[in-house]
Coordinates of C-alpha atoms in Angstrom, one line a residue:
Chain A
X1 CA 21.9 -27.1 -29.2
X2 CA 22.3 -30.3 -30.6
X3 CA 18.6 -32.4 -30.2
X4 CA 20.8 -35.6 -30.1
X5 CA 22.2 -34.6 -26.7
X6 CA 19.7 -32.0 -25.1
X7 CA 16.9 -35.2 -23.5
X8 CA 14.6 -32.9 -21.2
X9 CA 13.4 -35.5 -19.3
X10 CA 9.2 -35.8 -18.4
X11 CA 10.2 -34.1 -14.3
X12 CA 12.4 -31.4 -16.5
X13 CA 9.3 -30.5 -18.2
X14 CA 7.2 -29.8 -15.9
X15 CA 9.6 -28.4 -13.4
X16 CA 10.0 -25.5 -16.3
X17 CA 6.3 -25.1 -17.5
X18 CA 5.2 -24.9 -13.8
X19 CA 7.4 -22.9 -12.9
X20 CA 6.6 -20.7 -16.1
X21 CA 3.0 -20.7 -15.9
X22 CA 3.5 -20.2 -12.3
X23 CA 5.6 -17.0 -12.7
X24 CA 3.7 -15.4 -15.7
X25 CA 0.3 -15.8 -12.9
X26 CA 2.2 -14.4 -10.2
X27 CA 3.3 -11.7 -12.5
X28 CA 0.1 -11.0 -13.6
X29 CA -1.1 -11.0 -9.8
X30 CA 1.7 -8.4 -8.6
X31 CA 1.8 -6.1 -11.8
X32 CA -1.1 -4.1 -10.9
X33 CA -0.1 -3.6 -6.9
X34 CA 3.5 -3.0 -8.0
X35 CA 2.5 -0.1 -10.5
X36 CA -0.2 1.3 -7.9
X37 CA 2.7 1.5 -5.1
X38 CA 4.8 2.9 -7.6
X39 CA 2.2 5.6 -8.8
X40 CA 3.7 8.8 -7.1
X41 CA 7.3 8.2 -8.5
X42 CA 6.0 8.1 -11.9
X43 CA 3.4 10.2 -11.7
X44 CA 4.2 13.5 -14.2
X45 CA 4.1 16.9 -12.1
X46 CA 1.5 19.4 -13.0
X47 CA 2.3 22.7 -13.7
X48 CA 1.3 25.0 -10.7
X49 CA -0.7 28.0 -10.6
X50 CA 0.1 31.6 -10.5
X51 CA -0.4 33.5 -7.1
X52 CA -0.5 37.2 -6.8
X53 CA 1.5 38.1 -4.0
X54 CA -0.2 41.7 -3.6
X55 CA 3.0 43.7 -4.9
X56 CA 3.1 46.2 -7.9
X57 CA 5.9 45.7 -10.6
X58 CA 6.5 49.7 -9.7
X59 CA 7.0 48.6 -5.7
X60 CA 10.0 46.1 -6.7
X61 CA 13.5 47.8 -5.9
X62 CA 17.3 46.9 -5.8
X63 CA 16.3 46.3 -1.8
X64 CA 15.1 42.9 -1.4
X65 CA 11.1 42.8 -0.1
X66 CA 9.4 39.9 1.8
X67 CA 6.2 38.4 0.4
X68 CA 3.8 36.5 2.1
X69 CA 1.5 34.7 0.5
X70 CA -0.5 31.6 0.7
X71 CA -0.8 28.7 -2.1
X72 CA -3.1 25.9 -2.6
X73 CA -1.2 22.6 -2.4
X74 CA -2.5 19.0 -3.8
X75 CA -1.7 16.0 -1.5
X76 CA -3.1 13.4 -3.0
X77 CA -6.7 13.5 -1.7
X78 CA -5.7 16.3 0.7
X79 CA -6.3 19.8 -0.4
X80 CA -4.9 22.6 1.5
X81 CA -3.6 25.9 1.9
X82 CA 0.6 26.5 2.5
X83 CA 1.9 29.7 3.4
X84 CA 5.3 30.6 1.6
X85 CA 7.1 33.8 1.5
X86 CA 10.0 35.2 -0.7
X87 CA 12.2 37.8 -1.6
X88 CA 11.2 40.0 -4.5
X89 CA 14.2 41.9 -5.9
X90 CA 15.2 44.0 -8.9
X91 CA 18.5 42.6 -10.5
X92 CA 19.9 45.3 -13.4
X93 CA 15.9 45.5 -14.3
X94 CA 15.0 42.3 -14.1
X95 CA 12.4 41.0 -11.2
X96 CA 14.1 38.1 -9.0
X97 CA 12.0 36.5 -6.8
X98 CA 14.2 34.2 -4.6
X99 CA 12.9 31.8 -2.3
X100 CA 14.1 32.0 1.6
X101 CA 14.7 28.0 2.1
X102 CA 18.3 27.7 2.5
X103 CA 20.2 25.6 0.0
X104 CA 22.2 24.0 2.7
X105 CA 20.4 22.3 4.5
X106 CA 16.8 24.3 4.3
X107 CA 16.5 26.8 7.2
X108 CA 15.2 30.0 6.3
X109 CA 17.4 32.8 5.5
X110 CA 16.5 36.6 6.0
X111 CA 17.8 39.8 4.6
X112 CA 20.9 41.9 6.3
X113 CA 20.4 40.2 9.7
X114 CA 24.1 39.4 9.9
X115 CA 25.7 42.8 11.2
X116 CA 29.0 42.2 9.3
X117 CA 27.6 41.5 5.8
X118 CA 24.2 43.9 6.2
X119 CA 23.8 43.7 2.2
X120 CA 23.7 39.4 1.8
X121 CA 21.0 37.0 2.9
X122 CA 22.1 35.2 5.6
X123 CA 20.9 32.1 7.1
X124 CA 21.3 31.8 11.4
X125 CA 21.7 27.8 11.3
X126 CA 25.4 27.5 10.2
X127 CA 25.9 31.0 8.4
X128 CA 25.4 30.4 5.3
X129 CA 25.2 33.5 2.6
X130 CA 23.8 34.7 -0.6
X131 CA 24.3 38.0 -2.5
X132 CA 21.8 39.9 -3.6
X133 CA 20.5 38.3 -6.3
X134 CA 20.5 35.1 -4.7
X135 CA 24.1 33.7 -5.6
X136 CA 25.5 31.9 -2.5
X137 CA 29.1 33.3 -1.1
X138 CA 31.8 30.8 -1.7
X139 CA 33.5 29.6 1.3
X140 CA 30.1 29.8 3.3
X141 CA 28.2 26.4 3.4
X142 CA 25.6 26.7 0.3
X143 CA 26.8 25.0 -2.3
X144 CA 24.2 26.4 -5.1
X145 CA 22.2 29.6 -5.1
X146 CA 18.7 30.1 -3.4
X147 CA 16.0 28.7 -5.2
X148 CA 13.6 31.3 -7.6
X149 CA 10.2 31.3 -8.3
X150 CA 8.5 31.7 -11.7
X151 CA 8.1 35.5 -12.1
X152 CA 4.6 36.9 -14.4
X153 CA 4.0 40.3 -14.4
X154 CA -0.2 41.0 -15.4
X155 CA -1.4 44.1 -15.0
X156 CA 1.5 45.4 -13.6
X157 CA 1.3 43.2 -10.6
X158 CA 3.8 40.4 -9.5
X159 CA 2.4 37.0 -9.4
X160 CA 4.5 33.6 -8.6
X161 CA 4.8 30.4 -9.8
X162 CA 7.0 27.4 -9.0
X163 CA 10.1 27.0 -7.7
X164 CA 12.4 26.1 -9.8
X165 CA 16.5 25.6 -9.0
X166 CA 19.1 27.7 -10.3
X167 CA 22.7 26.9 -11.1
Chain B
X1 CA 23.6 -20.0 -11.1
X2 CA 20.8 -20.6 -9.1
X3 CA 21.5 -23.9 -8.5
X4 CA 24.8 -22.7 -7.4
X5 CA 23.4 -20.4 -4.7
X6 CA 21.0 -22.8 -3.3
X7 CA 23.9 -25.5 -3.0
X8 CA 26.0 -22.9 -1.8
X9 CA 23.1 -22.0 1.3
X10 CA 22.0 -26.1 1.6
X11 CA 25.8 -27.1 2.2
X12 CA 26.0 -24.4 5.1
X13 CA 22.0 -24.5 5.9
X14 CA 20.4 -28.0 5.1
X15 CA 17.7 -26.8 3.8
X16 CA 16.7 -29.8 1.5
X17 CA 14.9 -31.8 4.4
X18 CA 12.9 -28.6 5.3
X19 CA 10.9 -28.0 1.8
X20 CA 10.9 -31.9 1.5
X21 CA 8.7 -32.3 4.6
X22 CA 6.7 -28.9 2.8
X23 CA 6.7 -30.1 -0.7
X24 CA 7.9 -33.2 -1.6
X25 CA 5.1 -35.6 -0.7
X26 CA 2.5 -38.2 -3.0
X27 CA -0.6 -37.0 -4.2
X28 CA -3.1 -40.1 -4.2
X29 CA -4.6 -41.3 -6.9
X30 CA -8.3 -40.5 -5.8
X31 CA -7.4 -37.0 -5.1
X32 CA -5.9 -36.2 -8.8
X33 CA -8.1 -34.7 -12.0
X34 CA -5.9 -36.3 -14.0
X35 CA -6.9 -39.5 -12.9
X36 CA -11.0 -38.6 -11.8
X37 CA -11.8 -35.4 -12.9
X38 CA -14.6 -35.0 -10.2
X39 CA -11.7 -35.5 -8.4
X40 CA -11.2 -31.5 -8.8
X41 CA -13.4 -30.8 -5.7
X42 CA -10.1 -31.5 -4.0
X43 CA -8.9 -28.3 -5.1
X44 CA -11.3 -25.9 -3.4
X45 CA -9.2 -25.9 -0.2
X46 CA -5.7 -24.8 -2.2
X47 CA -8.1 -22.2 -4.1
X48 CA -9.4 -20.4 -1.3
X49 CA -6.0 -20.6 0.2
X50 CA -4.5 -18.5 -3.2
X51 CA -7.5 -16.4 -2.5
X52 CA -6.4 -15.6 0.7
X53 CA -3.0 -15.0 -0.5
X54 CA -4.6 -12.4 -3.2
X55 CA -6.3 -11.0 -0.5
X56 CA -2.8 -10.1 1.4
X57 CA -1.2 -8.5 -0.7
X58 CA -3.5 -6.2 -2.5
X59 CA -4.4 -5.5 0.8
X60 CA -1.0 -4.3 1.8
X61 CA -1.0 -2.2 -1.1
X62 CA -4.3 -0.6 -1.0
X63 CA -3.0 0.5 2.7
X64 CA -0.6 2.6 0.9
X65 CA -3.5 4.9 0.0
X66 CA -6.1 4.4 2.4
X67 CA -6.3 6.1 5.6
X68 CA -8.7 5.2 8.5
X69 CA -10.3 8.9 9.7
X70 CA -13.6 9.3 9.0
X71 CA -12.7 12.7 7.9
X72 CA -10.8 11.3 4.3
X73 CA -11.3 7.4 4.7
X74 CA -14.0 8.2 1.6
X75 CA -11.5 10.9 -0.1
X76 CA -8.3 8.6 0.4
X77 CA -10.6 5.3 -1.3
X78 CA -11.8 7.5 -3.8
X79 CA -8.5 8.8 -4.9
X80 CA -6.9 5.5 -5.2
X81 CA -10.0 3.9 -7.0
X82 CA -9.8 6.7 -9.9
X83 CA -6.4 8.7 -9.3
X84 CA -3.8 6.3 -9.0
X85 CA -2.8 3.8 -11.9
X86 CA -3.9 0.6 -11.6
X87 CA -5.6 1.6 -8.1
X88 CA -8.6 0.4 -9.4
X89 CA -7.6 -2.9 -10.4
X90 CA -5.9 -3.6 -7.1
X91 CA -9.1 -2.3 -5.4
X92 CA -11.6 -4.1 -7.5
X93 CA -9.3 -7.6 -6.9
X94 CA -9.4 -7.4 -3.0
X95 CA -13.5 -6.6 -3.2
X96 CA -14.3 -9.0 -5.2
X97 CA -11.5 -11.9 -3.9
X98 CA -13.2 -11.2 -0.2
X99 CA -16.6 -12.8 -2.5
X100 CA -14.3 -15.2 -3.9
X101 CA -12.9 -16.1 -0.6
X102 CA -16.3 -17.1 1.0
X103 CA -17.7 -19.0 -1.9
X104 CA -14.6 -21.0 -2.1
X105 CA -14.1 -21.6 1.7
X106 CA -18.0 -22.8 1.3
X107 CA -17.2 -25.2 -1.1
X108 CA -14.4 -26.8 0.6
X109 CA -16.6 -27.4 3.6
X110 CA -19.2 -29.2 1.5
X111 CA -16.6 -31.1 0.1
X112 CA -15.2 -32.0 3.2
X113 CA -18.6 -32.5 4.5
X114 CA -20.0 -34.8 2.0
X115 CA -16.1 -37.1 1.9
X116 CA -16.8 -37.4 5.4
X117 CA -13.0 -35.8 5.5
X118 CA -13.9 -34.4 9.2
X119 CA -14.5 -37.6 11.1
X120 CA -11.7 -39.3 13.4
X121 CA -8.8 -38.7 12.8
X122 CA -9.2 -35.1 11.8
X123 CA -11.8 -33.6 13.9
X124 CA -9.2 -31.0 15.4
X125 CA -8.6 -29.8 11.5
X126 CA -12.4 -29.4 11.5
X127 CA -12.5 -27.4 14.6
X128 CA -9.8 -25.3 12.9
X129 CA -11.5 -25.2 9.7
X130 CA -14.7 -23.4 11.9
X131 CA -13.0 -21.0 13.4
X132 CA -11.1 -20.0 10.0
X133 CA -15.0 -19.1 9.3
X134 CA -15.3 -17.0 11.8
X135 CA -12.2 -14.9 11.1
X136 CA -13.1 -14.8 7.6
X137 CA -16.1 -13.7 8.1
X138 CA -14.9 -11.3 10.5
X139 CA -12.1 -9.7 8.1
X140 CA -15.4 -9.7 5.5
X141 CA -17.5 -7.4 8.2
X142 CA -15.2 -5.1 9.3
X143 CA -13.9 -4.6 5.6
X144 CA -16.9 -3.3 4.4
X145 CA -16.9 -0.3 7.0
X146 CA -13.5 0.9 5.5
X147 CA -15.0 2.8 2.6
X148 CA -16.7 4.7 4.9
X149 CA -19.9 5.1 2.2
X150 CA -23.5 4.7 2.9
X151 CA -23.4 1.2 2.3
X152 CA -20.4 1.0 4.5
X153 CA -21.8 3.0 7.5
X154 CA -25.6 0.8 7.5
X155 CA -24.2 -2.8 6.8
X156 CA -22.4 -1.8 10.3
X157 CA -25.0 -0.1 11.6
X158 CA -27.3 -3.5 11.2
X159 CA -24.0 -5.6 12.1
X160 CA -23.8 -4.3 15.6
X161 CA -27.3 -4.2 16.1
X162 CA -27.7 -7.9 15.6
X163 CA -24.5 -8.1 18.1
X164 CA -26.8 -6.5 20.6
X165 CA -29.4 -8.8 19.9
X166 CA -27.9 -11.2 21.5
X167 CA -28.4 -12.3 25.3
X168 CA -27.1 -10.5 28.2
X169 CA -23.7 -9.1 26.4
X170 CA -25.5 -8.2 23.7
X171 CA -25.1 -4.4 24.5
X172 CA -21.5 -4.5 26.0
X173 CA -20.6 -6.4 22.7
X174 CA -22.3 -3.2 20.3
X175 CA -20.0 -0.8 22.4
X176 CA -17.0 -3.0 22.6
X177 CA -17.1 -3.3 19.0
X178 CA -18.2 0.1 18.4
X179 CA -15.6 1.5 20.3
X180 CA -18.3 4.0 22.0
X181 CA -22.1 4.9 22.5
X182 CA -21.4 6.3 18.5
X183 CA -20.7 4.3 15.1
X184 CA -18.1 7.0 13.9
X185 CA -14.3 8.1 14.8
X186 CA -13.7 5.2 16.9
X187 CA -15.6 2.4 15.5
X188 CA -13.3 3.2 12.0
X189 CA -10.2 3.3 13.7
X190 CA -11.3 0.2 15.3
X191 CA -12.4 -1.9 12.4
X192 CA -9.5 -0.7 10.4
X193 CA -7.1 -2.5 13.3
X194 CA -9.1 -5.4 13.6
X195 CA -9.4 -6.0 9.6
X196 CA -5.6 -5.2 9.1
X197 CA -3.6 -6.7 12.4
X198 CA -6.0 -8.8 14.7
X199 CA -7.8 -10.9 11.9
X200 CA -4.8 -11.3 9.6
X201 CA -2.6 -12.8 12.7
X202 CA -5.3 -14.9 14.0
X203 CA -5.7 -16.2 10.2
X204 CA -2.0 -16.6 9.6
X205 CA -2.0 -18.6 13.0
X206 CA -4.9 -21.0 12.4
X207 CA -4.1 -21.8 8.2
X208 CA -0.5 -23.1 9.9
X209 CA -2.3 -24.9 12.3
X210 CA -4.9 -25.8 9.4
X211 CA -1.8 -27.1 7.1
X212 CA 0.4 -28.6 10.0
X213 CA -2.4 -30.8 10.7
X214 CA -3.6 -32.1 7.2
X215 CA 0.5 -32.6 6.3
X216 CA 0.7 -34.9 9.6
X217 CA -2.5 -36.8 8.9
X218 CA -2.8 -36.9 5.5
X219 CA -5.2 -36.7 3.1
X220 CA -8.6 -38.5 4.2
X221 CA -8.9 -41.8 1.9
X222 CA -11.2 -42.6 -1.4
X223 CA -15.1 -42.8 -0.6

């Protein structure tokens, strides 16, 4: 920038420093109430707690079992209570527990209610299916297995964590 | 570039002529610090306006957070106040800019007062400038109920019973504005529309009213 050429002239000025102060204040001003509205999105999850779901490790078999069981969820300043279930099952040893909410589009699925395929979850809303240990049947409308739930086995019973998505 | 917008949107919109008319006007001589510096007591009219402004929008945020029930009005304040980032800050500016807000709108009465700014032509703006007051005031009493605390609940308590002090509507005012025979459910719900939709318009109405008026008449003259 050559100074010779460059002649800000006295309305130039003050056009920029007002407008400068001006926007570094209004800044200042809408900083706070920007971050505080953006507060949930960048907000860091907690890790949940373990629930016992009131099954034995020895109960778990190859046949998948509905749990019921109730966690306590934070909303913010609301505390309170949300039932959840899901399928325990034993997969070559290992304890699966696979959560029922459809990865469609989040109906519920249940165990061998579909008459043709009696050993597949199946969900009713637009017949969606899942194997056994959760893995969606290609060609149905899931496009990724059901969800699973962290699985802690103390004392030899089955407690549950969060969900987490597979696949 | 954005010179190249704006002329792109003034050659289809003539906009020039409208912020002209907003903007573009003298300031006189007698009404400028930088020629009398007591001349600053001119300001107190733009500064409660910026309060106001303030007082806007960390009030639309805060009603991100808040909730008017009487069962979690206290949990929902208390969770932004020490919870959410910053809540505090945005909190803490719209309690103590509705102080701010008063003391300045004070100030720019005295000063109209003592320039003698309110006499013909401009009683009308001084009308206005009254019953700006009042809704200011109002926004400030119903605002303090929103916490739902102790100090909350009695400030209100006392507020409607001097409402039913006075004559003949005293006591159909105190329900009106309680919204029953109880200060509770209702009068919260109440307050929170009156402090969020009904004072806010009325505001909004009367500051253009306020402006129109002292853009068309101009500034009262040196003393």
């Amino acid at each position: 920038m050559s100074e010779k050429k460059h002649r800000v002239s006295r309305r130039q000025f003050l056009t920029y420093t007002l407008t400068g102060v001006g926007g570094f204040m209004a800044a200042g001003m809408l900083a706070p109430m920007v971050r505080m509205a953006l507060d949930p999105a960048l907000e860091v999850g907690e890790e949940g707690d373990f629930v016992s779901v009131g099954l034995s490790e020895d109960e778990v078999s190859e046949e998948p079992q509905r749990v019921d069981f109730t966690r306590e969820i934070e909303d913010g300043w609301y505390e309170s209570e949300q039932n959840q279930s899901a399928w325990v099952v034993r997969i070559d040893g290992e304890i699966l527990a696979l959560s029922p909410i459809c990865t469609h589009l989040g109906c519920t699925v249940d165990w061998g209610t579909n008459d043709d395929h009696p050993e597949e979850f199946f969900c009713p809303c637009h017949f969606g299916r899942f194997e056994r240990d959760g893995t969606n049947v290609a060609g149905t409308p899931p496009t990724r297995p059901l969800d699973e739930y962290e699985v802690d086995v103390r004392d030899g019973m089955i407690y549950l964590g969060d969900i987490n998505q597979r696949g | 570039m954005l010179n190249k917008i704006y002329d792109w949107v003034d050659e289809r919109l003539d906009i020039t002529p409208l912020w002209r008319d907003i903007a573009d006007h003298e300031v006189p001589e007698h009404v400028n610090p930088a020629h009398h510096f007591s001349a600053f007591v001119y300001c107190f009219g733009g500064l409660t306006f910026f309060v106001v402004v303030i007082q806007i929008l960390s009030g639309m945020f805060l009603t991100m957070y808040y909730v008017p029930d009487i069962i979690h009005a206290h949990e929902s304040v208390y969770y932004l106040q020490n919870e959410v980032t910053h809540g505090m800050i945005v909190r803490g500016m719209h309690h103590w800019g509705a102080s701010l807000v008063i003391v300045m709108m004070f100030l720019h009465t005295l000063r109209v007062f003592f320039t003698g700014s309110y006499k013909k032509p401009r009683e009308l703006n001084w009308v206005v400038g009254v019953l700006l007051f009042f809704v200011i005031l109002g926004l400030g009493f119903t605002g303090y109920l929103l916490p739902w605390d102790m100090k909350a609940y009695y400030a209100t308590v006392v507020g409607l019973e001097i409402a039913e002090a006075a004559p003949f509507v005293g006591e159909f005012a105190r329900i009106l504005l309680a919204g029953g025979d109880v200060i509770g459910a209702q009068t919260l719900a109440r307050f929170f529309a009156i402090h969020v939709f009904f004072l806010p318009g009325a505001l909004l109405g009367l500051l253009g009213a306020h402006f129109f008026m002292i853009r068309k008449q101009g500034i009262s003259g040196p003393l």
